Amino acid sequence: MKLKELESCLQQVDGFEEPKILLEQYPTSPHIAGCMLYTIHNTYDDIKNKLVADLGCGCGVLSIGAAVLDAGLCVGFDIDSGALDIFKQNVEEFELSNIDTVQTDVSTIGSSFAKKFDTVIMNPPFGTKHNQGIDMQFLKTAISMARGAVYSLHKTTTRDHISKKASDWKVKMEVIAELRYDLPASYKFHKKKSVDIQVDFIRFTPK
C-alpha cells in the first residue's frame, strides 16, 4: 500500500467528539499516523503478521492502520471507555477482524503483558502540567511489553531526557524523523487556534 493510500484510508477513522483535556486526548492526524505506520511497515517490517500493541490508542487510528497493513493482531489499550466505544465503531466500519481492545490504565499495566508483543506503537500523552512524567510511564510500560521494537512520538525538547532514560533501561534509541505536530490550542491553554510542536518519531530496540 502506498503512503497516500494509507493516509486516505486513515482519514475515514472517526475521532473524538469531545476530547478530554486531562487525558491529553489530542488526535493523531492521518498524515502523522500514515507516516509512522508506513515507515514501521516498509523500513523495519515490524507490522505484517506481528502481534502489535497500541498504548493510549484513543479512537484507534494507529491500531486500524496497523490492522490494514496486515498485523497478525493489534490490541489497543486505553483508560477511556468513550474513546474505546468510538474505536469499536471504527473497527466495525472497516470490517477488521485482526484487532482487539483492552480498557486499562496504561501506567498500571505492570508485568501482566511483559514481552507479550512483537511491536508496540503509541502516541503517548506528552505530559502537560497536569500529567508530568506520564510520557515516560508510557514509554517504560511499552518497553516492558515489547519483544522487539517500540515506536513512539515525543516532544523534541525532551530528547536528551529520553536518551538518558533509554540508556538507564538498556534500550537503543533511534530518532527516525522530526515531525511538526499541530496541537489544538485547548491543550496548551493558548489563544491561537493551534500551535505547532516539534516532535521526534523514535524507535527503541533491545540492546
PDB file of C-alpha atoms in Angstrom:
ATOM      1  CA  MET A   1       0.000   0.000   0.000  1.00  0.00           C
ATOM      2  CA  LYS A   2       1.331   3.433  -0.925  1.00  0.00           C
ATOM      3  CA  LEU A   3       1.622   6.179   1.685  1.00  0.00           C
ATOM      4  CA  LYS A   4      -1.097   8.295   0.034  1.00  0.00           C
ATOM      5  CA  GLU A   5      -3.475   5.324   0.007  1.00  0.00           C
ATOM      6  CA  LEU A   6      -2.787   4.656   3.679  1.00  0.00           C
ATOM      7  CA  GLU A   7      -3.356   8.321   4.618  1.00  0.00           C
ATOM      8  CA  SER A   8      -6.574   8.380   2.594  1.00  0.00           C
ATOM      9  CA  CYS A   9      -7.751   5.235   4.383  1.00  0.00           C
ATOM     10  CA  LEU A  10      -6.968   6.715   7.826  1.00  0.00           C
ATOM     11  CA  GLN A  11      -8.973   9.849   7.018  1.00  0.00           C
ATOM     12  CA  GLN A  12     -12.072   7.631   7.337  1.00  0.00           C
ATOM     13  CA  VAL A  13     -11.349   6.951  11.029  1.00  0.00           C
ATOM     14  CA  ASP A  14     -13.734   8.895  13.287  1.00  0.00           C
ATOM     15  CA  GLY A  15     -12.070  10.877  16.086  1.00  0.00           C
ATOM     16  CA  PHE A  16     -13.099  12.381  19.421  1.00  0.00           C
ATOM     17  CA  GLU A  17     -16.266  14.471  19.528  1.00  0.00           C
ATOM     18  CA  GLU A  18     -15.378  15.901  22.943  1.00  0.00           C
ATOM     19  CA  PRO A  19     -11.736  15.149  23.764  1.00  0.00           C
ATOM     20  CA  LYS A  20     -10.827  15.092  27.454  1.00  0.00           C
ATOM     21  CA  ILE A  21      -8.136  17.678  28.155  1.00  0.00           C
ATOM     22  CA  LEU A  22      -6.952  15.940  31.335  1.00  0.00           C
ATOM     23  CA  LEU A  23      -6.282  12.734  29.377  1.00  0.00           C
ATOM     24  CA  GLU A  24      -4.492  14.760  26.672  1.00  0.00           C
ATOM     25  CA  GLN A  25      -6.714  13.264  24.009  1.00  0.00           C
ATOM     26  CA  TYR A  26      -5.144  15.110  21.110  1.00  0.00           C
ATOM     27  CA  PRO A  27      -5.757  13.357  17.805  1.00  0.00           C
ATOM     28  CA  THR A  28      -3.037  11.683  15.755  1.00  0.00           C
ATOM     29  CA  SER A  29      -3.602  13.154  12.296  1.00  0.00           C
ATOM     30  CA  PRO A  30      -3.983  10.771   9.327  1.00  0.00           C
ATOM     31  CA  HIS A  31      -0.785  12.292   7.915  1.00  0.00           C
ATOM     32  CA  ILE A  32       1.338  11.620  11.023  1.00  0.00           C
ATOM     33  CA  ALA A  33      -0.244   8.203  11.641  1.00  0.00           C
ATOM     34  CA  GLY A  34       0.294   7.283   7.990  1.00  0.00           C
ATOM     35  CA  CYS A  35       3.951   8.349   8.030  1.00  0.00           C
ATOM     36  CA  MET A  36       4.607   6.431  11.253  1.00  0.00           C
ATOM     37  CA  LEU A  37       2.937   3.222  10.103  1.00  0.00           C
ATOM     38  CA  TYR A  38       4.320   3.343   6.564  1.00  0.00           C
ATOM     39  CA  THR A  39       7.856   3.618   7.962  1.00  0.00           C
ATOM     40  CA  ILE A  40       7.346   0.903  10.597  1.00  0.00           C
ATOM     41  CA  HIS A  41       5.920  -1.415   7.929  1.00  0.00           C
ATOM     42  CA  ASN A  42       8.172  -0.707   4.944  1.00  0.00           C
ATOM     43  CA  THR A  43      11.511   0.204   6.516  1.00  0.00           C
ATOM     44  CA  TYR A  44      11.513  -2.138   9.520  1.00  0.00           C
ATOM     45  CA  ASP A  45       8.944  -4.849   8.660  1.00  0.00           C
ATOM     46  CA  ASP A  46       7.505  -4.603  12.182  1.00  0.00           C
ATOM     47  CA  ILE A  47       3.764  -4.806  11.408  1.00  0.00           C
ATOM     48  CA  LYS A  48       2.850  -7.550   8.922  1.00  0.00           C
ATOM     49  CA  ASN A  49       1.944 -10.789  10.742  1.00  0.00           C
ATOM     50  CA  LYS A  50       3.178  -9.271  14.029  1.00  0.00           C
ATOM     51  CA  LEU A  51       1.424  -9.045  17.388  1.00  0.00           C
ATOM     52  CA  VAL A  52       1.145  -5.269  17.859  1.00  0.00           C
ATOM     53  CA  ALA A  53       0.106  -3.183  20.906  1.00  0.00           C
ATOM     54  CA  ASP A  54      -1.120   0.416  20.651  1.00  0.00           C
ATOM     55  CA  LEU A  55      -0.869   2.183  24.033  1.00  0.00           C
ATOM     56  CA  GLY A  56      -3.236   5.087  24.687  1.00  0.00           C
ATOM     57  CA  CYS A  57      -4.976   4.067  21.483  1.00  0.00           C
ATOM     58  CA  GLY A  58      -7.805   6.610  21.691  1.00  0.00           C
ATOM     59  CA  CYS A  59     -10.177   6.202  18.740  1.00  0.00           C
ATOM     60  CA  GLY A  60      -7.827   3.726  17.104  1.00  0.00           C
ATOM     61  CA  VAL A  61      -6.162   5.420  14.138  1.00  0.00           C
ATOM     62  CA  LEU A  62      -2.782   3.692  14.716  1.00  0.00           C
ATOM     63  CA  SER A  63      -4.385   0.318  15.514  1.00  0.00           C
ATOM     64  CA  ILE A  64      -6.618   0.447  12.458  1.00  0.00           C
ATOM     65  CA  GLY A  65      -3.679   1.439  10.264  1.00  0.00           C
ATOM     66  CA  ALA A  66      -1.642  -1.481  11.622  1.00  0.00           C
ATOM     67  CA  ALA A  67      -4.560  -3.865  11.048  1.00  0.00           C
ATOM     68  CA  VAL A  68      -4.998  -2.613   7.463  1.00  0.00           C
ATOM     69  CA  LEU A  69      -1.262  -3.290   6.934  1.00  0.00           C
ATOM     70  CA  ASP A  70      -1.890  -6.926   7.891  1.00  0.00           C
ATOM     71  CA  ALA A  71      -0.778  -7.066  11.517  1.00  0.00           C
ATOM     72  CA  GLY A  72      -1.398 -10.555  12.855  1.00  0.00           C
ATOM     73  CA  LEU A  73      -3.332  -8.898  15.702  1.00  0.00           C
ATOM     74  CA  CYS A  74      -3.314  -5.342  17.006  1.00  0.00           C
ATOM     75  CA  VAL A  75      -4.521  -4.680  20.562  1.00  0.00           C
ATOM     76  CA  GLY A  76      -5.417  -1.126  21.585  1.00  0.00           C
ATOM     77  CA  PHE A  77      -5.078  -0.169  25.268  1.00  0.00           C
ATOM     78  CA  ASP A  78      -6.857   2.898  26.691  1.00  0.00           C
ATOM     79  CA  ILE A  79      -8.272   4.095  30.013  1.00  0.00           C
ATOM     80  CA  ASP A  80     -11.291   5.852  28.488  1.00  0.00           C
ATOM     81  CA  SER A  81     -14.406   3.823  27.699  1.00  0.00           C
ATOM     82  CA  GLY A  82     -15.772   6.622  25.494  1.00  0.00           C
ATOM     83  CA  ALA A  83     -12.685   6.520  23.286  1.00  0.00           C
ATOM     84  CA  LEU A  84     -12.903   2.731  23.040  1.00  0.00           C
ATOM     85  CA  ASP A  85     -16.570   2.945  22.019  1.00  0.00           C
ATOM     86  CA  ILE A  86     -15.559   5.141  19.050  1.00  0.00           C
ATOM     87  CA  PHE A  87     -12.643   2.770  18.379  1.00  0.00           C
ATOM     88  CA  LYS A  88     -15.029  -0.218  18.194  1.00  0.00           C
ATOM     89  CA  GLN A  89     -17.385   1.637  15.842  1.00  0.00           C
ATOM     90  CA  ASN A  90     -14.418   2.423  13.595  1.00  0.00           C
ATOM     91  CA  VAL A  91     -13.357  -1.240  13.592  1.00  0.00           C
ATOM     92  CA  GLU A  92     -16.888  -2.289  12.578  1.00  0.00           C
ATOM     93  CA  GLU A  93     -16.950   0.228   9.733  1.00  0.00           C
ATOM     94  CA  PHE A  94     -13.584  -1.013   8.450  1.00  0.00           C
ATOM     95  CA  GLU A  95     -14.752  -4.642   8.890  1.00  0.00           C
ATOM     96  CA  LEU A  96     -11.481  -5.661  10.529  1.00  0.00           C
ATOM     97  CA  SER A  97     -11.108  -8.929  12.451  1.00  0.00           C
ATOM     98  CA  ASN A  98      -7.415  -8.667  13.442  1.00  0.00           C
ATOM     99  CA  ILE A  99      -7.974  -6.059  16.145  1.00  0.00           C
ATOM    100  CA  ASP A 100      -8.956  -6.001  19.826  1.00  0.00           C
ATOM    101  CA  THR A 101      -9.152  -3.547  22.743  1.00  0.00           C
ATOM    102  CA  VAL A 102      -8.343  -3.579  26.450  1.00  0.00           C
ATOM    103  CA  GLN A 103      -9.664  -0.904  28.818  1.00  0.00           C
ATOM    104  CA  THR A 104      -6.929  -0.205  31.358  1.00  0.00           C
ATOM    105  CA  ASP A 105      -4.710   2.494  32.805  1.00  0.00           C
ATOM    106  CA  VAL A 106      -1.516   2.025  30.787  1.00  0.00           C
ATOM    107  CA  SER A 107       0.662   3.322  33.636  1.00  0.00           C
ATOM    108  CA  THR A 108      -0.531   0.486  35.913  1.00  0.00           C
ATOM    109  CA  ILE A 109      -0.220  -2.453  33.496  1.00  0.00           C
ATOM    110  CA  GLY A 110       2.856  -3.751  35.309  1.00  0.00           C
ATOM    111  CA  SER A 111       4.185  -7.162  34.297  1.00  0.00           C
ATOM    112  CA  SER A 112       0.919  -8.749  33.092  1.00  0.00           C
ATOM    113  CA  PHE A 113       1.846  -8.187  29.430  1.00  0.00           C
ATOM    114  CA  ALA A 114       5.644  -8.440  29.800  1.00  0.00           C
ATOM    115  CA  LYS A 115       7.302  -9.286  26.450  1.00  0.00           C
ATOM    116  CA  LYS A 116       3.945 -10.365  25.001  1.00  0.00           C
ATOM    117  CA  PHE A 117       4.069  -8.167  21.864  1.00  0.00           C
ATOM    118  CA  ASP A 118       6.387  -8.137  18.858  1.00  0.00           C
ATOM    119  CA  THR A 119       5.902  -4.402  18.320  1.00  0.00           C
ATOM    120  CA  VAL A 120       4.472  -1.530  20.398  1.00  0.00           C
ATOM    121  CA  ILE A 121       3.287   1.690  18.723  1.00  0.00           C
ATOM    122  CA  MET A 122       1.991   4.775  20.509  1.00  0.00           C
ATOM    123  CA  ASN A 123       1.380   8.481  20.557  1.00  0.00           C
ATOM    124  CA  PRO A 124       1.517   8.889  24.349  1.00  0.00           C
ATOM    125  CA  PRO A 125       0.394  11.905  26.381  1.00  0.00           C
ATOM    126  CA  PHE A 126       3.201  14.453  26.193  1.00  0.00           C
ATOM    127  CA  GLY A 127       2.921  15.208  29.910  1.00  0.00           C
ATOM    128  CA  THR A 128       1.447  18.676  30.378  1.00  0.00           C
ATOM    129  CA  LYS A 129       1.359  20.365  33.780  1.00  0.00           C
ATOM    130  CA  HIS A 130      -1.445  18.002  34.894  1.00  0.00           C
ATOM    131  CA  ASN A 131       0.323  14.819  33.781  1.00  0.00           C
ATOM    132  CA  GLN A 132       4.012  15.475  34.244  1.00  0.00           C
ATOM    133  CA  GLY A 133       6.074  12.351  33.648  1.00  0.00           C
ATOM    134  CA  ILE A 134       3.257  10.304  32.119  1.00  0.00           C
ATOM    135  CA  ASP A 135       5.089  10.167  28.773  1.00  0.00           C
ATOM    136  CA  MET A 136       7.926   8.295  30.491  1.00  0.00           C
ATOM    137  CA  GLN A 137       5.493   5.972  32.309  1.00  0.00           C
ATOM    138  CA  PHE A 138       4.010   5.049  28.932  1.00  0.00           C
ATOM    139  CA  LEU A 139       7.465   4.510  27.454  1.00  0.00           C
ATOM    140  CA  LYS A 140       8.650   2.314  30.332  1.00  0.00           C
ATOM    141  CA  THR A 141       5.487   0.196  30.032  1.00  0.00           C
ATOM    142  CA  ALA A 142       5.878  -0.072  26.241  1.00  0.00           C
ATOM    143  CA  ILE A 143       9.492  -1.247  26.555  1.00  0.00           C
ATOM    144  CA  SER A 144       8.449  -3.870  29.118  1.00  0.00           C
ATOM    145  CA  MET A 145       5.699  -5.171  26.782  1.00  0.00           C
ATOM    146  CA  ALA A 146       7.761  -5.391  23.577  1.00  0.00           C
ATOM    147  CA  ARG A 147       9.821  -8.368  22.479  1.00  0.00           C
ATOM    148  CA  GLY A 148      11.024  -6.253  19.572  1.00  0.00           C
ATOM    149  CA  ALA A 149      10.719  -2.551  18.796  1.00  0.00           C
ATOM    150  CA  VAL A 150       8.770   0.307  20.362  1.00  0.00           C
ATOM    151  CA  TYR A 151       7.758   3.234  18.141  1.00  0.00           C
ATOM    152  CA  SER A 152       6.688   6.437  19.857  1.00  0.00           C
ATOM    153  CA  LEU A 153       6.233  10.199  19.476  1.00  0.00           C
ATOM    154  CA  HIS A 154       7.855  12.549  21.994  1.00  0.00           C
ATOM    155  CA  LYS A 155       8.428  16.289  22.181  1.00  0.00           C
ATOM    156  CA  THR A 156      11.823  17.124  20.691  1.00  0.00           C
ATOM    157  CA  THR A 157      12.582  19.218  23.790  1.00  0.00           C
ATOM    158  CA  THR A 158      12.586  16.005  25.866  1.00  0.00           C
ATOM    159  CA  ARG A 159      15.080  14.162  23.615  1.00  0.00           C
ATOM    160  CA  ASP A 160      18.070  14.417  25.985  1.00  0.00           C
ATOM    161  CA  HIS A 161      15.989  13.228  28.937  1.00  0.00           C
ATOM    162  CA  ILE A 162      14.604  10.292  26.928  1.00  0.00           C
ATOM    163  CA  SER A 163      18.091   9.393  25.713  1.00  0.00           C
ATOM    164  CA  LYS A 164      19.291   9.176  29.323  1.00  0.00           C
ATOM    165  CA  LYS A 165      16.304   7.033  30.312  1.00  0.00           C
ATOM    166  CA  ALA A 166      16.840   4.748  27.309  1.00  0.00           C
ATOM    167  CA  SER A 167      20.416   4.251  28.445  1.00  0.00           C
ATOM    168  CA  ASP A 168      19.255   3.514  32.023  1.00  0.00           C
ATOM    169  CA  TRP A 169      16.708   0.995  30.689  1.00  0.00           C
ATOM    170  CA  LYS A 170      19.324  -0.577  28.408  1.00  0.00           C
ATOM    171  CA  VAL A 171      17.499   0.048  25.147  1.00  0.00           C
ATOM    172  CA  LYS A 172      18.829   1.537  21.930  1.00  0.00           C
ATOM    173  CA  MET A 173      17.135   4.783  20.841  1.00  0.00           C
ATOM    174  CA  GLU A 174      16.997   5.974  17.234  1.00  0.00           C
ATOM    175  CA  VAL A 175      15.288   9.208  16.163  1.00  0.00           C
ATOM    176  CA  ILE A 176      13.731   8.218  12.830  1.00  0.00           C
ATOM    177  CA  ALA A 177      12.239  11.604  11.956  1.00  0.00           C
ATOM    178  CA  GLU A 178      11.379  15.047  13.294  1.00  0.00           C
ATOM    179  CA  LEU A 179       7.749  15.979  12.750  1.00  0.00           C
ATOM    180  CA  ARG A 180       5.613  19.049  13.298  1.00  0.00           C
ATOM    181  CA  TYR A 181       2.619  18.223  15.450  1.00  0.00           C
ATOM    182  CA  ASP A 182      -0.342  20.564  15.128  1.00  0.00           C
ATOM    183  CA  LEU A 183      -1.761  20.655  18.649  1.00  0.00           C
ATOM    184  CA  PRO A 184      -5.228  22.201  19.107  1.00  0.00           C
ATOM    185  CA  ALA A 185      -4.981  25.315  21.250  1.00  0.00           C
ATOM    186  CA  SER A 186      -7.173  23.954  24.044  1.00  0.00           C
ATOM    187  CA  TYR A 187      -4.395  21.578  25.061  1.00  0.00           C
ATOM    188  CA  LYS A 188      -1.900  24.375  25.508  1.00  0.00           C
ATOM    189  CA  PHE A 189      -4.208  26.895  27.211  1.00  0.00           C
ATOM    190  CA  HIS A 190      -3.281  29.097  24.343  1.00  0.00           C
ATOM    191  CA  LYS A 191      -5.054  31.919  22.461  1.00  0.00           C
ATOM    192  CA  LYS A 192      -4.114  30.777  18.945  1.00  0.00           C
ATOM    193  CA  LYS A 193      -6.314  28.182  17.256  1.00  0.00           C
ATOM    194  CA  SER A 194      -3.463  25.718  17.169  1.00  0.00           C
ATOM    195  CA  VAL A 195       0.244  25.555  17.892  1.00  0.00           C
ATOM    196  CA  ASP A 196       2.994  23.581  16.159  1.00  0.00           C
ATOM    197  CA  ILE A 197       5.145  21.404  18.395  1.00  0.00           C
ATOM    198  CA  GLN A 198       8.396  19.793  17.263  1.00  0.00           C
ATOM    199  CA  VAL A 199       8.057  16.064  17.820  1.00  0.00           C
ATOM    200  CA  ASP A 200      10.542  13.187  17.473  1.00  0.00           C
ATOM    201  CA  PHE A 201       9.423   9.889  15.980  1.00  0.00           C
ATOM    202  CA  ILE A 202      11.613   7.430  17.866  1.00  0.00           C
ATOM    203  CA  ARG A 203      12.382   3.712  17.587  1.00  0.00           C
ATOM    204  CA  PHE A 204      13.515   1.849  20.707  1.00  0.00           C
ATOM    205  CA  THR A 205      15.017  -1.638  20.469  1.00  0.00           C
ATOM    206  CA  PRO A 206      16.690  -4.018  22.942  1.00  0.00           C
ATOM    207  CA  LYS A 207      20.468  -3.602  23.170  1.00  0.00           C
TER     208      LYS A 207
END
